[in-house]
Coordinates of C-alpha atoms in Angstrom, one line a residue:
Chain A
M1 CA -69.1 -130.9 3.6
A2 CA -69.6 -131.6 -0.1
A3 CA -66.2 -133.1 -0.4
V4 CA -66.8 -135.4 2.6
S5 CA -70.1 -136.6 1.2
L6 CA -68.5 -137.3 -2.2
G7 CA -65.8 -139.3 -0.4
A8 CA -68.3 -141.3 1.5
A9 CA -70.2 -142.0 -1.7
L10 CA -67.1 -143.3 -3.4
A11 CA -66.2 -145.3 -0.4
V12 CA -69.5 -147.3 -0.6
S13 CA -68.7 -148.6 -4.0
S14 CA -65.2 -149.6 -3.2
G15 CA -66.0 -150.8 0.2
A16 CA -68.8 -153.0 -1.1
I17 CA -66.2 -155.2 -2.7
A18 CA -63.3 -155.3 -0.3
D19 CA -63.9 -156.7 3.2
D20 CA -61.6 -155.6 6.0
G21 CA -61.6 -159.0 7.7
L22 CA -63.3 -157.7 10.9
G23 CA -66.6 -159.4 10.3
D24 CA -66.4 -161.4 13.6
Y25 CA -66.1 -158.1 15.4
R26 CA -68.9 -156.4 13.4
D27 CA -71.2 -159.3 14.2
R28 CA -71.1 -158.4 17.9
F29 CA -72.9 -155.1 17.2
E30 CA -76.3 -154.0 15.8
P31 CA -77.0 -150.9 13.8
L32 CA -79.5 -148.4 15.4
P33 CA -83.0 -148.7 13.9
H34 CA -84.8 -145.5 12.9
F35 CA -87.4 -146.1 15.6
P36 CA -87.4 -147.9 19.0
P37 CA -90.1 -150.4 20.0
I38 CA -93.5 -148.7 20.3
P39 CA -95.7 -149.9 23.2
A40 CA -99.0 -151.4 22.4
D41 CA -100.9 -149.0 24.7
N42 CA -99.3 -145.8 23.2
S43 CA -99.3 -146.0 19.4
L44 CA -97.0 -143.5 17.8
T45 CA -99.2 -141.0 15.9
P46 CA -98.3 -137.7 14.3
E47 CA -100.8 -135.9 16.6
K48 CA -99.2 -137.2 19.8
V49 CA -95.7 -136.4 18.5
E50 CA -96.7 -132.8 17.6
L51 CA -98.4 -132.4 21.0
G52 CA -95.4 -133.9 22.7
N53 CA -93.1 -131.6 20.8
M54 CA -95.1 -128.6 22.1
L55 CA -95.1 -129.9 25.7
F56 CA -91.3 -130.7 25.6
F57 CA -90.7 -127.0 25.0
E58 CA -93.4 -125.7 27.3
P59 CA -91.9 -123.8 30.3
R60 CA -95.3 -123.0 31.8
I61 CA -95.5 -126.5 33.3
S62 CA -92.7 -125.5 35.6
S63 CA -93.4 -123.5 38.7
S64 CA -91.0 -120.7 37.7
G65 CA -92.5 -120.6 34.2
V66 CA -89.1 -120.6 32.5
I67 CA -87.9 -124.3 32.7
S68 CA -89.0 -126.8 30.2
C69 CA -87.8 -130.3 29.4
A70 CA -85.7 -128.6 26.7
T71 CA -83.9 -126.5 29.3
C72 CA -81.8 -129.5 30.5
H73 CA -82.4 -131.7 27.5
N74 CA -81.2 -128.9 25.2
P75 CA -81.3 -129.7 21.5
A76 CA -78.3 -127.4 21.0
L77 CA -76.3 -129.5 23.4
G78 CA -76.9 -133.1 22.3
W79 CA -80.3 -133.0 24.0
S80 CA -78.6 -132.8 27.3
D81 CA -76.9 -129.9 29.2
R82 CA -73.1 -130.3 29.2
I83 CA -72.8 -129.4 32.8
P84 CA -71.8 -132.0 35.5
R85 CA -75.0 -132.2 37.4
A86 CA -78.5 -131.0 36.4
T87 CA -79.4 -127.4 37.4
G88 CA -83.1 -126.8 37.9
H89 CA -85.6 -124.7 39.9
D90 CA -84.1 -121.7 41.6
G91 CA -80.6 -122.8 40.4
Q92 CA -80.6 -125.9 42.6
I93 CA -78.1 -128.5 41.5
G94 CA -79.1 -132.1 41.5
D95 CA -77.0 -135.2 42.3
R96 CA -76.7 -136.7 38.8
N97 CA -75.7 -135.8 35.3
T98 CA -78.6 -135.2 32.9
P99 CA -78.9 -138.2 30.5
T100 CA -79.6 -137.3 26.8
V101 CA -83.1 -138.1 25.5
L102 CA -81.6 -139.1 22.2
N103 CA -82.4 -142.8 21.5
S104 CA -83.9 -143.1 25.0
G105 CA -86.7 -145.2 23.6
F106 CA -84.1 -147.9 23.1
L107 CA -83.4 -148.2 26.8
G108 CA -84.8 -151.0 28.9
S109 CA -85.4 -148.7 31.8
Q110 CA -85.3 -144.9 32.5
F111 CA -83.2 -142.7 34.8
W112 CA -79.7 -143.6 36.0
D113 CA -81.2 -145.9 38.6
G114 CA -83.8 -147.4 36.3
R115 CA -86.6 -146.4 38.6
E116 CA -89.1 -146.1 35.7
P117 CA -89.6 -148.9 33.2
D118 CA -90.4 -146.7 30.2
L119 CA -90.6 -143.2 28.8
E120 CA -94.3 -142.9 29.9
G121 CA -93.2 -143.5 33.4
Q122 CA -90.2 -141.2 33.1
A123 CA -92.0 -138.2 31.6
L124 CA -93.7 -136.7 34.7
G125 CA -91.0 -137.1 37.2
P126 CA -88.9 -134.1 36.2
I127 CA -92.0 -131.8 36.1
E128 CA -92.7 -132.6 39.8
A129 CA -89.2 -132.9 41.1
D130 CA -88.4 -130.0 43.6
I131 CA -85.0 -129.5 42.1
E132 CA -86.1 -129.7 38.5
M133 CA -89.3 -128.0 37.3
A134 CA -90.9 -128.0 40.8
M135 CA -94.4 -128.1 39.6
D136 CA -97.5 -129.7 41.0
L137 CA -98.9 -131.9 38.3
D138 CA -102.4 -130.8 38.8
Q139 CA -101.3 -127.2 38.5
A140 CA -99.4 -128.1 35.3
L141 CA -102.6 -129.5 33.8
E142 CA -104.6 -126.5 34.9
R143 CA -102.1 -124.3 33.2
L144 CA -102.4 -126.2 30.0
Q145 CA -106.2 -126.1 30.3
E146 CA -106.1 -122.3 30.1
F147 CA -105.1 -122.5 26.4
D148 CA -107.6 -123.3 23.6
L149 CA -104.8 -124.6 21.5
Y150 CA -104.0 -127.3 24.1
H151 CA -107.6 -128.4 24.2
E152 CA -107.5 -128.7 20.5
K153 CA -104.2 -130.6 20.3
F154 CA -104.9 -133.0 23.2
G155 CA -108.3 -133.6 21.6
E156 CA -106.7 -134.4 18.3
A157 CA -104.1 -136.7 19.9
Y158 CA -106.6 -138.6 22.0
P159 CA -109.9 -138.6 20.1
G160 CA -112.9 -139.8 21.9
D161 CA -111.3 -139.0 25.3
E162 CA -113.8 -136.7 27.1
D163 CA -111.2 -135.0 29.3
P164 CA -108.0 -135.4 27.3
I165 CA -105.8 -133.0 29.2
N166 CA -104.8 -135.4 31.9
K167 CA -101.6 -136.9 33.4
E168 CA -101.6 -140.1 31.4
N169 CA -102.0 -138.3 28.1
L170 CA -99.3 -135.7 29.0
A171 CA -96.9 -138.6 29.7
K172 CA -97.9 -140.4 26.5
A173 CA -97.4 -137.4 24.3
L174 CA -94.0 -136.6 25.8
A175 CA -93.0 -140.2 25.4
S176 CA -94.2 -140.3 21.8
F177 CA -92.2 -137.2 20.9
Q178 CA -89.1 -138.6 22.6
R179 CA -89.4 -141.8 20.6
T180 CA -88.8 -139.8 17.5
L181 CA -85.5 -138.4 18.8
N182 CA -83.2 -141.0 17.3
T183 CA -79.9 -140.7 15.6
P184 CA -79.4 -143.4 12.9
N185 CA -76.8 -143.5 10.2
S186 CA -73.7 -142.8 12.4
P187 CA -70.4 -143.7 10.7
F188 CA -70.4 -146.9 12.7
D189 CA -73.9 -147.8 11.5
R190 CA -72.8 -147.2 7.9
Y191 CA -69.8 -149.4 8.6
L192 CA -72.0 -152.2 10.1
R193 CA -74.2 -152.0 7.0
G194 CA -71.3 -152.6 4.7
D195 CA -69.5 -149.3 4.0
M196 CA -66.0 -150.6 5.0
D197 CA -64.5 -147.1 4.6
A198 CA -67.0 -145.4 7.0
L199 CA -64.4 -146.1 9.8
N200 CA -60.7 -145.3 9.5
Q201 CA -58.1 -147.7 10.8
Q202 CA -57.8 -146.2 14.2
E203 CA -61.5 -146.3 14.6
K204 CA -61.6 -150.0 13.6
D205 CA -58.7 -150.7 16.0
G206 CA -60.9 -149.0 18.7
M207 CA -63.8 -151.3 17.8
V208 CA -61.5 -154.3 18.2
A209 CA -60.2 -153.1 21.5
F210 CA -63.7 -152.4 22.7
V211 CA -64.6 -156.0 22.0
E212 CA -61.4 -157.6 23.2
N213 CA -61.3 -155.7 26.4
G214 CA -64.8 -156.6 27.3
C215 CA -66.5 -153.2 27.1
I216 CA -69.1 -154.9 24.9
A217 CA -70.1 -157.2 27.8
C218 CA -72.3 -154.3 29.1
H219 CA -72.4 -151.9 26.1
S220 CA -74.2 -154.1 23.7
G221 CA -77.4 -154.0 21.5
P222 CA -78.5 -151.2 19.2
A223 CA -78.1 -148.4 21.9
L224 CA -74.8 -150.0 23.2
T225 CA -76.3 -150.7 26.6
D226 CA -77.5 -154.0 28.1
S227 CA -80.0 -151.9 30.2
N228 CA -78.7 -153.8 33.2
F229 CA -77.4 -152.5 36.5
W230 CA -73.8 -152.6 37.6
A231 CA -72.1 -151.4 40.7
I232 CA -69.6 -148.6 40.2
Q233 CA -68.3 -145.8 42.4
V234 CA -66.7 -143.2 40.2
P235 CA -64.3 -140.7 41.7
G236 CA -66.1 -138.2 43.9
S237 CA -69.4 -140.1 43.9
T238 CA -71.2 -141.3 47.1
D239 CA -74.4 -142.0 45.2
V240 CA -75.9 -145.4 46.2
G241 CA -77.8 -145.6 42.9
R242 CA -80.3 -148.3 42.5
F243 CA -80.2 -149.2 46.2
D244 CA -82.5 -146.1 46.7
V245 CA -85.1 -147.7 44.4
T246 CA -85.1 -151.3 45.6
G247 CA -83.6 -151.1 49.2
D248 CA -81.7 -154.3 48.3
E249 CA -78.1 -154.3 49.5
A250 CA -77.2 -156.1 46.3
D251 CA -78.1 -153.0 44.4
M252 CA -75.8 -150.7 46.3
Y253 CA -74.0 -148.3 43.9
K254 CA -75.6 -149.9 40.9
F255 CA -76.5 -147.8 37.9
R256 CA -78.0 -148.7 34.5
T257 CA -75.4 -149.0 31.8
P258 CA -75.6 -145.7 29.9
T259 CA -76.0 -145.7 26.1
L260 CA -72.9 -144.9 24.1
R261 CA -74.8 -143.5 21.2
N262 CA -73.7 -139.9 20.6
V263 CA -71.4 -140.2 23.6
S264 CA -68.9 -137.7 22.2
V265 CA -71.5 -134.9 22.2
T266 CA -73.1 -135.8 25.5
Y267 CA -70.2 -135.0 27.8
P268 CA -69.4 -134.7 30.7
Y269 CA -69.7 -138.4 31.9
M270 CA -70.6 -140.7 34.8
N271 CA -73.5 -140.4 37.2
N272 CA -71.9 -137.3 38.9
G273 CA -70.8 -135.8 35.6
A274 CA -67.3 -135.3 37.1
T275 CA -65.5 -136.8 34.1
E276 CA -64.9 -134.2 31.3
T277 CA -63.4 -136.1 28.4
L278 CA -64.0 -139.3 26.6
E279 CA -60.4 -140.4 27.2
E280 CA -60.8 -140.0 31.0
A281 CA -64.1 -141.9 30.8
V282 CA -62.5 -144.8 28.9
A283 CA -59.6 -145.0 31.4
I284 CA -62.0 -145.0 34.4
M285 CA -64.2 -147.7 32.9
G286 CA -61.0 -149.7 32.3
T287 CA -59.8 -149.6 35.9
E288 CA -63.2 -149.6 37.6
M289 CA -65.2 -152.0 35.6
L290 CA -62.7 -154.2 33.8
G291 CA -59.7 -154.1 36.1
R292 CA -57.5 -153.0 33.2
D293 CA -55.0 -150.2 33.0
F294 CA -55.4 -149.1 29.4
D295 CA -52.3 -147.7 27.8
E296 CA -52.6 -144.3 26.0
A297 CA -52.8 -145.9 22.5
T298 CA -55.7 -148.1 23.5
I299 CA -57.6 -145.2 25.1
A300 CA -57.1 -143.1 22.0
D301 CA -58.3 -146.0 19.8
I302 CA -61.4 -146.6 21.8
A303 CA -62.2 -142.9 22.0
A304 CA -61.8 -142.7 18.3
F305 CA -64.3 -145.6 17.9
L306 CA -66.7 -143.9 20.3
H307 CA -66.7 -140.8 18.1
T308 CA -68.1 -142.9 15.3
L309 CA -71.3 -143.4 17.3
T310 CA -72.6 -139.9 16.7
G311 CA -75.5 -140.2 14.3
E312 CA -77.7 -137.8 12.4
M313 CA -79.5 -135.5 14.8
P314 CA -83.3 -135.7 14.6
D315 CA -85.3 -133.2 12.7
F316 CA -87.6 -131.2 15.0
E317 CA -89.2 -127.8 15.1
V318 CA -89.3 -125.3 17.9
P319 CA -93.1 -125.1 18.3
A320 CA -95.1 -121.9 18.4
L321 CA -96.7 -122.1 21.8
P322 CA -100.0 -120.5 22.6
Chain B
M1 CA -103.9 -123.5 5.5
A2 CA -104.2 -124.1 1.8
A3 CA -107.7 -122.8 1.8
V4 CA -106.7 -119.6 3.7
S5 CA -103.9 -119.0 1.2
L6 CA -106.2 -119.4 -1.7
G7 CA -108.6 -117.0 -0.1
A8 CA -105.9 -114.5 0.4
A9 CA -104.8 -114.8 -3.3
L10 CA -108.3 -114.3 -4.5
A11 CA -108.6 -111.3 -2.2
V12 CA -105.6 -109.6 -3.7
S13 CA -107.1 -109.5 -7.2
S14 CA -110.5 -108.2 -6.1
G15 CA -108.9 -105.9 -3.5
A16 CA -106.7 -104.4 -6.1
I17 CA -109.7 -102.9 -7.8
A18 CA -112.0 -101.9 -4.9
D19 CA -110.7 -99.4 -2.4
D20 CA -112.2 -99.3 1.1
G21 CA -112.0 -95.6 1.4
L22 CA -109.6 -95.7 4.3
G23 CA -106.6 -94.4 2.4
D24 CA -106.2 -91.4 4.7
Y25 CA -105.8 -93.8 7.7
R26 CA -103.5 -96.2 5.9
D27 CA -101.2 -93.3 5.0
R28 CA -100.5 -92.8 8.6
F29 CA -98.7 -96.2 8.8
E30 CA -95.7 -97.9 7.3
P31 CA -95.3 -101.5 6.4
L32 CA -92.5 -103.4 8.2
P33 CA -89.4 -103.8 6.0
H34 CA -87.7 -107.2 5.9
F35 CA -84.6 -105.7 7.5
P36 CA -83.9 -102.8 9.9
P37 CA -81.1 -100.3 9.3
I38 CA -77.7 -101.9 9.4
P39 CA -75.0 -99.8 11.2
A40 CA -72.0 -98.9 9.1
D41 CA -69.6 -100.4 11.7
N42 CA -71.3 -103.7 11.8
S43 CA -72.2 -104.9 8.4
L44 CA -74.6 -107.8 8.3
T45 CA -72.8 -110.9 7.1
P46 CA -73.9 -114.6 7.0
E47 CA -70.8 -115.4 9.1
K48 CA -71.8 -113.0 11.9
V49 CA -75.4 -114.1 11.8
E50 CA -74.5 -117.8 12.1
L51 CA -72.1 -117.0 15.0
G52 CA -74.7 -114.8 16.6
N53 CA -77.3 -117.6 16.3
M54 CA -74.9 -120.0 18.1
L55 CA -74.2 -117.4 20.9
F56 CA -77.9 -116.6 21.3
F57 CA -78.5 -120.3 22.2
E58 CA -75.3 -120.7 24.2
P59 CA -76.0 -121.3 27.9
R60 CA -72.3 -121.6 28.9
I61 CA -71.9 -117.9 28.8
S62 CA -74.1 -117.8 32.0
S63 CA -72.6 -118.6 35.4
S64 CA -75.1 -121.5 36.0
G65 CA -74.4 -122.9 32.5
V66 CA -78.1 -123.3 31.8
I67 CA -79.3 -119.8 30.9
S68 CA -78.9 -118.5 27.4
C69 CA -80.4 -115.5 25.6
A70 CA -83.0 -117.9 24.3
T71 CA -84.2 -118.8 27.8
C72 CA -86.0 -115.5 28.3
H73 CA -86.2 -114.6 24.6
N74 CA -87.7 -118.0 23.8
P75 CA -88.5 -118.6 20.2
A76 CA -91.4 -120.8 21.3
L77 CA -93.0 -117.9 23.1
G78 CA -92.7 -115.0 20.6
W79 CA -89.0 -114.6 21.4
S80 CA -90.0 -113.5 24.9
D81 CA -91.1 -115.4 28.1
R82 CA -94.8 -114.9 28.7
I83 CA -94.3 -114.4 32.4
P84 CA -94.8 -111.0 34.1
R85 CA -91.2 -110.2 35.0
A86 CA -88.0 -111.8 33.8
T87 CA -86.8 -114.8 35.8
G88 CA -83.0 -115.4 35.7
H89 CA -80.1 -116.7 37.7
D90 CA -81.0 -118.8 40.7
G91 CA -84.7 -118.1 40.0
Q92 CA -84.3 -114.4 40.8
I93 CA -87.1 -112.2 39.5
G94 CA -86.3 -108.9 37.9
D95 CA -88.3 -105.7 37.9
R96 CA -89.4 -105.6 34.3
N97 CA -91.2 -107.6 31.7
T98 CA -88.9 -109.2 29.0
P99 CA -89.2 -107.4 25.7
T100 CA -89.3 -109.5 22.6
V101 CA -86.3 -109.4 20.4
L102 CA -88.5 -109.6 17.3
N103 CA -88.0 -106.5 15.2
S104 CA -85.8 -105.0 17.9
G105 CA -83.4 -103.7 15.2
F106 CA -86.2 -101.2 14.3
L107 CA -86.1 -99.6 17.8
G108 CA -84.4 -96.2 18.3
S109 CA -83.0 -97.4 21.7
Q110 CA -82.9 -100.6 23.7
F111 CA -84.3 -101.7 27.1
W112 CA -87.5 -100.3 28.6
D113 CA -85.5 -97.3 29.8
G114 CA -83.5 -96.8 26.5
R115 CA -80.2 -97.1 28.4
E116 CA -78.5 -98.4 25.3
P117 CA -78.7 -96.9 21.9
D118 CA -78.5 -100.0 19.8
L119 CA -78.4 -103.8 19.8
E120 CA -74.6 -103.8 20.1
G121 CA -74.9 -101.9 23.3
Q122 CA -77.7 -104.1 24.5
A123 CA -76.2 -107.5 23.8
L124 CA -73.8 -107.8 26.8
G125 CA -75.9 -106.4 29.6
P126 CA -78.1 -109.4 30.3
I127 CA -75.0 -111.7 30.2
E128 CA -73.5 -109.7 33.1
A129 CA -76.6 -108.8 35.0
D130 CA -76.7 -110.5 38.4
I131 CA -80.3 -111.4 38.1
E132 CA -80.1 -112.6 34.5
M133 CA -77.1 -114.7 33.3
A134 CA -74.8 -113.5 36.1
M135 CA -71.6 -114.1 34.2
D136 CA -68.4 -112.1 34.3
L137 CA -67.8 -111.1 30.6
D138 CA -64.1 -112.1 30.7
Q139 CA -65.1 -115.5 32.0
A140 CA -67.7 -115.8 29.3
L141 CA -65.0 -115.1 26.7
E142 CA -62.7 -117.6 28.3
R143 CA -65.4 -120.2 28.2
L144 CA -65.9 -119.6 24.5
Q145 CA -62.1 -119.8 23.9
E146 CA -62.1 -123.4 25.2
F147 CA -63.9 -124.5 22.0
D148 CA -62.1 -124.9 18.7
L149 CA -65.4 -124.3 16.9
Y150 CA -65.8 -120.8 18.4
H151 CA -62.2 -120.0 17.3
E152 CA -63.2 -121.0 13.8
K153 CA -66.5 -119.2 13.7
F154 CA -65.2 -116.0 15.3
G155 CA -62.3 -116.1 12.9
E156 CA -64.7 -116.5 9.9
A157 CA -66.9 -113.7 11.2
Y158 CA -64.1 -111.2 11.8
P159 CA -61.4 -112.1 9.3
G160 CA -58.1 -110.4 9.9
D161 CA -58.8 -109.9 13.5
E162 CA -55.9 -111.4 15.5
D163 CA -57.8 -112.1 18.6
P164 CA -61.4 -112.3 17.4
I165 CA -63.1 -113.8 20.5
N166 CA -63.6 -110.5 22.4
K167 CA -66.4 -108.4 23.9
E168 CA -66.9 -106.2 20.9
N169 CA -67.2 -109.1 18.5
L170 CA -69.5 -111.0 20.8
A171 CA -71.8 -108.0 20.9
K172 CA -71.7 -107.5 17.2
A173 CA -72.5 -111.1 16.4
L174 CA -75.5 -111.2 18.8
A175 CA -76.7 -107.9 17.3
S176 CA -76.3 -109.2 13.8
F177 CA -78.4 -112.3 14.5
Q178 CA -81.1 -110.2 16.2
R179 CA -81.3 -108.0 13.1
T180 CA -82.5 -111.0 11.2
L181 CA -85.4 -111.7 13.6
N182 CA -88.0 -109.7 11.9
T183 CA -91.7 -110.4 11.2
P184 CA -92.8 -108.9 7.8
N185 CA -96.0 -109.7 5.9
S186 CA -98.5 -109.4 8.8
P187 CA -102.1 -109.1 7.7
F188 CA -101.8 -105.4 8.4
D189 CA -98.6 -105.1 6.2
R190 CA -100.5 -106.9 3.4
Y191 CA -103.4 -104.5 3.8
L192 CA -101.0 -101.5 3.7
R193 CA -99.6 -102.9 0.5
G194 CA -103.0 -103.0 -1.2
D195 CA -104.7 -106.2 -0.2
M196 CA -108.0 -104.6 0.9
D197 CA -109.3 -107.9 2.3
A198 CA -106.3 -108.7 4.5
L199 CA -108.2 -107.0 7.3
N200 CA -111.9 -107.6 8.1
Q201 CA -114.3 -104.8 9.0
Q202 CA -113.7 -105.0 12.8
E203 CA -110.0 -104.9 12.3
K204 CA -110.3 -101.8 10.0
D205 CA -112.6 -100.2 12.6
G206 CA -109.9 -100.8 15.1
M207 CA -107.3 -99.1 12.8
V208 CA -109.6 -96.1 12.5
A209 CA -110.1 -96.0 16.3
F210 CA -106.3 -96.4 16.8
V211 CA -105.7 -93.3 14.7
E212 CA -108.7 -91.2 15.9
N213 CA -108.0 -91.8 19.6
G214 CA -104.4 -90.8 19.2
C215 CA -102.7 -94.1 19.9
I216 CA -100.7 -93.4 16.7
A217 CA -99.2 -90.3 18.3
C218 CA -96.6 -92.6 20.0
H219 CA -97.1 -95.9 18.2
S220 CA -96.0 -94.8 14.8
G221 CA -93.4 -95.9 12.2
P222 CA -92.6 -99.4 10.9
A223 CA -92.4 -100.9 14.4
L224 CA -95.3 -98.8 15.7
T225 CA -93.1 -97.0 18.2
D226 CA -91.7 -93.5 18.1
S227 CA -88.8 -94.7 20.2
N228 CA -89.4 -91.8 22.5
F229 CA -89.9 -91.8 26.3
W230 CA -93.2 -91.1 28.0
A231 CA -94.2 -91.0 31.7
I232 CA -96.6 -93.7 32.8
Q233 CA -97.2 -95.5 36.1
V234 CA -99.2 -98.6 35.4
P235 CA -101.1 -100.3 38.2
G236 CA -98.7 -101.9 40.7
S237 CA -95.6 -100.2 39.3
T238 CA -93.2 -98.0 41.3
D239 CA -90.5 -98.2 38.7
V240 CA -89.0 -94.8 38.0
G241 CA -87.9 -95.9 34.5
R242 CA -85.6 -93.6 32.6
F243 CA -84.9 -91.4 35.6
D244 CA -82.5 -94.2 36.7
V245 CA -80.6 -93.7 33.5
T246 CA -80.4 -89.9 33.3
G247 CA -81.0 -88.7 36.9
D248 CA -83.2 -86.0 35.3
E249 CA -86.5 -85.4 37.2
A250 CA -88.1 -84.8 33.9
D251 CA -87.5 -88.5 33.1
M252 CA -89.3 -89.8 36.2
Y253 CA -91.5 -92.8 35.3
K254 CA -90.7 -92.5 31.6
F255 CA -90.3 -95.6 29.4
R256 CA -89.7 -96.1 25.7
T257 CA -92.8 -96.6 23.8
P258 CA -92.9 -100.4 23.2
T259 CA -93.3 -101.8 19.7
L260 CA -96.8 -103.1 18.9
R261 CA -95.5 -105.6 16.3
N262 CA -96.6 -109.1 17.3
V263 CA -98.2 -107.7 20.4
S264 CA -100.8 -110.4 20.6
V265 CA -98.1 -113.1 21.0
T266 CA -95.9 -111.1 23.4
Y267 CA -98.2 -110.9 26.4
P268 CA -98.2 -110.0 29.3
Y269 CA -97.9 -106.3 29.0
M270 CA -96.5 -103.1 30.5
N271 CA -93.1 -102.6 32.2
N272 CA -94.1 -104.8 35.2
G273 CA -95.9 -107.4 33.1
A274 CA -99.0 -107.2 35.3
T275 CA -101.4 -106.8 32.5
E276 CA -102.5 -110.1 31.0
T277 CA -104.7 -109.4 28.1
L278 CA -104.6 -107.1 25.1
E279 CA -108.1 -105.7 26.1
E280 CA -106.9 -104.7 29.5
A281 CA -103.8 -103.2 28.0
V282 CA -105.8 -101.1 25.6
A283 CA -108.1 -99.9 28.4
I284 CA -105.1 -98.9 30.5
M285 CA -103.5 -97.0 27.7
G286 CA -106.8 -95.2 27.1
T287 CA -107.1 -94.0 30.7
E288 CA -103.4 -93.5 31.5
M289 CA -102.0 -92.0 28.3
L290 CA -105.0 -90.6 26.5
G291 CA -107.4 -89.7 29.2
R292 CA -110.1 -91.7 27.5
D293 CA -112.4 -94.3 29.0
F294 CA -112.8 -96.6 25.9
D295 CA -116.1 -98.4 25.7
E296 CA -116.1 -102.2 25.2
A297 CA -116.7 -102.0 21.5
T298 CA -113.8 -99.7 20.9
I299 CA -111.5 -101.9 23.0
A300 CA -112.6 -104.9 21.1
D301 CA -112.0 -103.2 17.8
I302 CA -108.5 -101.9 18.7
A303 CA -107.6 -105.3 20.1
A304 CA -108.8 -106.9 16.8
F305 CA -106.6 -104.5 14.9
L306 CA -103.6 -105.2 17.1
H307 CA -104.0 -108.9 16.3
T308 CA -103.3 -108.1 12.7
L309 CA -99.8 -107.0 13.6
T310 CA -98.5 -110.5 14.0
G311 CA -96.2 -111.2 11.1
E312 CA -94.3 -114.2 9.7
M313 CA -92.0 -115.6 12.4
P314 CA -88.4 -115.7 11.4
D315 CA -86.6 -118.8 10.1
F316 CA -83.8 -119.9 12.4
E317 CA -82.1 -123.1 13.4
V318 CA -81.3 -124.4 16.8
P319 CA -77.5 -124.6 16.4
A320 CA -75.4 -127.6 17.2
L321 CA -73.1 -126.2 19.8
P322 CA -69.6 -127.6 20.5

């Protein structure tokens, strides 16, 4: 690792002078900020983040007592689970692949079908879902109320609140913690910021192919998603997607564009998780979304580019729960 | 915390002079060493520990793909699960309470019934057990063999081994990691080492009661267990214990004396996990094992003493798995 860091350091000084002539392509992208937008009604405080960190790892807000947010959004596995479809309460298998929580604060809506607008809206769903944590929310709150430490930590996070252990505050704390789980300074971010040698030639070729083939039409912005909904039926999927949310025929089979940040460590892919490799995923996107049959070299280049989107994993601590 | 540390530092200097006259009691105990005995055929190396750390958090050696050692031996919950009986594959509930892995290298045998002599023997059982990780061991090894990083890390941990990803090495790496999960420097250890103020008067009264009532007959040695087997049927339990291992009538209802290290953070108690509080546990031990009906003050004193057995939690990292 020392050798790599030294190489990167040297590269900055040489790269700062030479330009690789790809400025027009770079201009289509944005580096990932260290923090996403913070909503006016849920200011990001250290107390809420600490509490949210505890709650994220708290299995006793599941009915089995062993499933926490961190079970499926596992920090050891890119804050996701690396299985095709989420496995929850009593081993039940859901319909969709678990999205990573990394950089989820940058998304314009939450869940594959965008059924919640923000992380506050998202936070409580998996606790209650029968096939996830399968816990009644009131029971979850009662469970937390049994512990003096939660009274203390909720009190510190929501000062002046007479009865701070409530649904809204639970959601706000979880959302606050998740807004700290960002992965800045990927090789691609360093490249966008002027380190011309942070990407090798194949990775740059992949960036060019990503732009010229139109991937960037949907995968744009800091998280490489437009947060918009697009119809797609990947192999093996019968999932109607956003139609289930809106009941609008126009939303049939539509899913929110997923982020491509850390995509190489958040396999498998697609709403049904049936696609194992980045190369397969690129090929499927070519045929299904762009009507293009990418050749092997193009697939390899784009996959190489996608590997550069893995950033620095967030610092966090496994909390000592009461 | 700074104030507490300062207090402790001051206490050492005054405590070094004054003796509390309880030396005869202190002499019955041993402070916890930083490391347990290391077996001659499994030397403790940083490479094995790092690999064992990865494997401990690896859910893909379970058949569901979501259960790892760390699911039930959860670092957020005293490296145990804080539910009465272990909940594993497909939500199945086992017969016994999950023992903490903290300081498990100090135990003379493993599992409640002592059916394995050491951590190497213990390591593979829960991977295979139908109600725990429910994974065929050969399949688990095949799963690991899919990842270049595991080839690299097993190779580094077992240099010169031609086919290092095998059962024996899996067990040795897990055992090595677990031998680092120790909790030295509890208040009681500091007291035993001469800091007379590391325990308050009630905690010292509890130590005296612990000795005088005979708790120390079984709860002795650095981990406060004799690693011997004793017959007990706690309320609600029909578990025959070690009889299932030996088939010897004399072993009916016998269980290995559990460690009392970190007992206040490894609730609930007893082989069936039916006892929620330390106070209840002390009372049950009094009636069942010692034939004594402890009064409330004695129970409170012993419980206070038991709280002083919580040491410094081990440093570890959630690994980045491949």
